[in-house]
Coordinates of C-alpha atoms in Angstrom, one line a residue:
Chain R
G1 CA -0.2 -6.1 25.9
A2 CA -3.9 -5.3 24.9
G3 CA -4.8 -4.3 21.5
V4 CA -7.7 -2.2 20.1
S5 CA -10.8 -3.5 21.2
Q6 CA -14.1 -2.4 20.1
T7 CA -17.5 -3.5 21.3
P8 CA -20.2 -4.7 20.6
S9 CA -18.8 -7.1 18.0
N10 CA -22.3 -7.6 16.5
K11 CA -25.1 -4.8 16.5
V12 CA -28.4 -5.5 15.0
T13 CA -30.9 -2.7 14.8
E14 CA -34.3 -1.2 13.1
K15 CA -34.2 1.6 10.6
G16 CA -34.6 4.5 12.1
K17 CA -32.7 3.5 15.6
Y18 CA -29.9 5.2 17.2
V19 CA -26.5 3.2 17.8
E20 CA -23.4 3.9 19.8
L21 CA -20.2 1.8 18.8
R22 CA -17.3 1.9 21.3
C23 CA -13.6 1.7 20.7
D24 CA -10.5 1.3 23.1
P25 CA -7.5 2.1 21.8
I26 CA -4.3 0.9 22.7
S27 CA -2.8 2.4 25.8
G28 CA -0.8 5.5 25.0
H29 CA -2.1 6.1 21.4
T30 CA -3.1 9.6 20.9
A31 CA -4.2 9.4 17.4
L32 CA -7.7 7.3 16.8
Y33 CA -9.5 6.8 13.7
W34 CA -12.6 5.3 12.5
Y35 CA -13.4 3.4 9.0
R36 CA -16.1 1.6 7.4
Q37 CA -15.9 -1.4 5.6
S38 CA -18.7 -2.5 3.4
L39 CA -18.5 -5.9 1.4
G40 CA -15.8 -5.9 -1.5
Q41 CA -14.3 -2.9 -0.3
G42 CA -11.2 -1.7 1.8
P43 CA -11.9 0.2 5.1
E44 CA -12.9 4.1 4.0
F45 CA -11.9 6.5 6.3
L46 CA -14.7 8.4 8.5
I47 CA -13.1 10.5 11.4
Y48 CA -9.5 11.2 12.9
F49 CA -8.8 12.2 16.8
Q50 CA -5.5 13.7 17.8
G51 CA -6.2 13.6 21.7
T52 CA -9.8 14.6 22.5
G53 CA -10.3 17.0 19.5
A54 CA -11.7 15.6 15.8
A55 CA -8.7 16.7 13.3
D56 CA -10.2 15.5 10.4
D57 CA -13.9 14.6 10.1
S58 CA -14.0 14.8 6.1
G59 CA -15.0 11.1 6.0
L60 CA -18.3 11.3 7.8
P61 CA -21.2 10.7 5.3
N62 CA -23.6 13.0 7.0
D63 CA -24.8 14.4 9.9
R64 CA -26.6 11.5 11.1
F65 CA -22.6 10.6 12.0
F66 CA -21.0 11.8 15.0
A67 CA -18.0 10.8 17.1
V68 CA -16.5 11.5 20.7
R69 CA -13.5 10.9 22.4
P70 CA -14.0 13.2 25.4
E71 CA -10.8 12.0 27.7
G72 CA -8.6 11.5 24.6
S73 CA -8.8 7.7 25.0
V74 CA -12.1 5.8 24.6
S75 CA -14.1 6.9 21.5
T76 CA -17.9 6.6 20.5
L77 CA -19.2 6.4 16.9
K78 CA -22.5 7.7 17.1
I79 CA -25.4 7.2 14.4
Q80 CA -28.8 8.6 14.5
R81 CA -31.6 7.5 12.4
T82 CA -29.9 4.5 11.0
E83 CA -30.7 3.2 7.6
R84 CA -30.2 0.1 5.6
G85 CA -27.0 1.5 3.8
D86 CA -25.1 2.3 6.9
S87 CA -24.9 -1.5 7.4
A88 CA -21.1 -2.3 7.4
V89 CA -18.1 -3.0 9.5
Y90 CA -17.0 -0.5 11.7
L91 CA -13.4 -0.3 12.1
C92 CA -11.4 1.6 14.6
A93 CA -7.6 1.9 14.5
S94 CA -5.2 3.8 16.8
S95 CA -1.5 5.0 16.0
Q96 CA 1.1 6.4 18.1
T97 CA 3.4 7.3 14.8
G98 CA 0.7 8.3 12.5
N99 CA 1.7 5.9 9.6
E100 CA 1.3 2.4 10.8
Q101 CA -2.3 2.3 12.5
F102 CA -3.5 -0.7 14.5
F103 CA -6.9 -2.0 14.1
G104 CA -9.3 -3.5 16.2
P105 CA -11.6 -6.3 15.3
G106 CA -14.4 -4.2 14.3
T107 CA -18.4 -3.8 15.1
R108 CA -20.6 -5.6 12.5
L109 CA -23.5 -3.2 11.9
T110 CA -26.7 -4.7 10.5
V111 CA -29.9 -2.3 9.8
L112 CA -32.9 -4.3 9.0
Chain Z
D1 CA -12.5 7.7 -8.4
Q2 CA -9.8 5.0 -6.8
Q3 CA -6.5 6.7 -5.6
V4 CA -5.2 2.6 -4.4
K5 CA -6.0 0.0 -6.8
Q6 CA -5.6 -3.5 -6.3
N7 CA -6.7 -5.3 -9.6
S8 CA -6.5 -8.7 -8.8
P9 CA -9.5 -9.5 -6.9
S10 CA -7.9 -13.1 -6.1
L11 CA -4.8 -14.9 -6.5
S12 CA -4.0 -18.7 -6.1
V13 CA -0.7 -20.1 -5.2
Q14 CA 1.0 -23.3 -4.2
E15 CA 2.6 -23.6 -0.8
G16 CA 6.2 -23.1 -1.3
R17 CA 5.8 -20.9 -4.3
I18 CA 6.3 -16.9 -4.1
S19 CA 3.1 -14.9 -4.0
I20 CA 3.0 -11.5 -5.8
L21 CA 0.5 -8.7 -4.7
N22 CA 0.4 -5.9 -7.0
C23 CA -1.0 -2.3 -6.2
D24 CA -1.1 0.7 -8.0
Y25 CA -1.7 4.2 -7.1
T26 CA -2.7 7.9 -8.7
N27 CA -1.7 10.3 -6.4
S28 CA 1.7 11.3 -6.3
M29 CA 1.6 13.0 -2.7
F30 CA 1.6 9.4 -1.1
D31 CA 4.5 8.8 0.6
Y32 CA 4.0 5.9 2.7
F33 CA 2.5 2.6 1.7
L34 CA 1.6 -0.2 4.0
W35 CA 0.1 -3.7 3.6
Y36 CA -2.4 -5.4 5.8
K37 CA -3.7 -8.8 6.1
K38 CA -7.0 -9.5 7.2
Y39 CA -8.7 -13.1 8.2
P40 CA -12.7 -13.3 8.5
A41 CA -14.2 -11.6 11.5
E42 CA -10.7 -9.7 12.3
G43 CA -9.6 -6.5 11.7
P44 CA -6.6 -5.8 9.4
T45 CA -3.4 -6.4 10.9
F46 CA -0.5 -4.4 9.9
L47 CA 2.1 -6.4 7.6
I48 CA 4.9 -4.2 6.5
S49 CA 5.6 -0.5 5.2
I50 CA 7.3 1.1 3.0
S51 CA 8.4 5.3 2.9
S52 CA 8.4 6.8 -0.7
I53 CA 12.4 7.4 -0.2
K54 CA 13.0 3.6 -0.4
D55 CA 12.4 1.0 -3.2
K56 CA 12.5 -1.9 -1.1
N57 CA 11.9 -3.3 2.5
E58 CA 12.2 -6.7 3.8
D59 CA 10.8 -8.4 6.7
G60 CA 11.4 -12.4 6.9
R61 CA 9.3 -14.0 4.1
F62 CA 7.7 -10.6 3.4
T63 CA 9.2 -7.9 0.9
V64 CA 7.7 -4.8 -0.3
F65 CA 9.0 -3.4 -3.7
L66 CA 8.1 0.5 -4.5
N67 CA 8.5 1.9 -7.9
K68 CA 7.6 5.5 -7.7
S69 CA 7.8 6.5 -11.2
A70 CA 5.5 3.6 -11.9
K71 CA 3.2 4.4 -8.8
H72 CA 3.5 1.0 -8.5
L73 CA 4.2 -1.4 -5.4
S74 CA 4.1 -4.8 -4.9
L75 CA 4.4 -7.5 -1.8
H76 CA 6.2 -10.8 -2.4
I77 CA 5.9 -13.5 -0.1
V78 CA 8.3 -16.4 -0.4
P79 CA 8.0 -19.0 0.6
S80 CA 4.1 -19.2 0.7
Q81 CA 2.4 -20.9 3.4
P82 CA -1.2 -22.0 3.9
G83 CA -1.6 -20.1 6.7
D84 CA -1.0 -16.9 4.2
S85 CA -4.1 -17.2 3.1
A86 CA -5.9 -14.1 3.9
V87 CA -7.4 -11.1 2.1
Y88 CA -4.4 -8.4 1.6
F89 CA -5.1 -4.7 1.6
C90 CA -2.6 -2.2 0.0
A91 CA -2.9 1.2 1.8
A92 CA -1.1 4.7 1.1
I93 CA -0.9 7.9 3.2
G94 CA -0.1 11.8 2.7
N95 CA 2.8 13.4 3.8
Q96 CA 1.0 14.6 6.9
A97 CA 1.5 12.4 10.0
G98 CA -2.0 11.3 11.1
T99 CA -3.8 11.4 7.7
A100 CA -6.1 8.5 7.0
L101 CA -5.1 5.4 5.2
I102 CA -6.8 4.9 1.8
F103 CA -7.1 1.6 1.2
G104 CA -7.3 -0.4 -2.3
K105 CA -10.5 -3.0 -2.4
G106 CA -8.1 -6.1 -1.3
T107 CA -6.8 -9.3 -2.9
T108 CA -8.0 -12.4 -1.8
L109 CA -4.7 -15.1 -1.4
S110 CA -5.2 -18.7 -1.5
V111 CA -2.4 -20.9 -0.5
S112 CA -2.9 -24.5 -1.2
S113 CA -0.7 -27.4 0.6

């Protein structure tokens, strides 16, 4: 019974570079969420997919952030022109019911 | 402004005693509440939840109480065990399936043996 997986577990990049973070949800879960957790804070919502479409992207901080889920399963979060303030743990969660969400281990992004 | 507040950043309890973690919320539209537990370098793990139509939900050593009039919920762990030491997040969700979880900042629980 595989849970939510995320790759890479750690990513170090330089300011201005482009990064992609991948999420593999629990098989059969139609809902997928991206959150971002900064030090000392709880996870903050970024974007929600129902199937292939982004049902709610109101949490994306600006247009440097974009996410896709082309086949309704794996999702990729893409960050362009990274800034030091983007450093955080990026968490992915999936859900069948829309209430209980099951999280992956996260990707720790460090922008130097 | 924070819609979900966990005002105690940390809590220390002795093994075998009760741990009580508190959470307040401001949005009366929230109708489902969850507690997550997080160990370092891992993602949050779902622990227990409660619907707004209930005032109590119990699962083994974990009980969540909801006081809607006070917009307050609490998680009770009894008896506490050293393995319970972790960060506990309270989260709330609106009345539409699939809406985002709104998290508090978390409370770090330390259970000493």
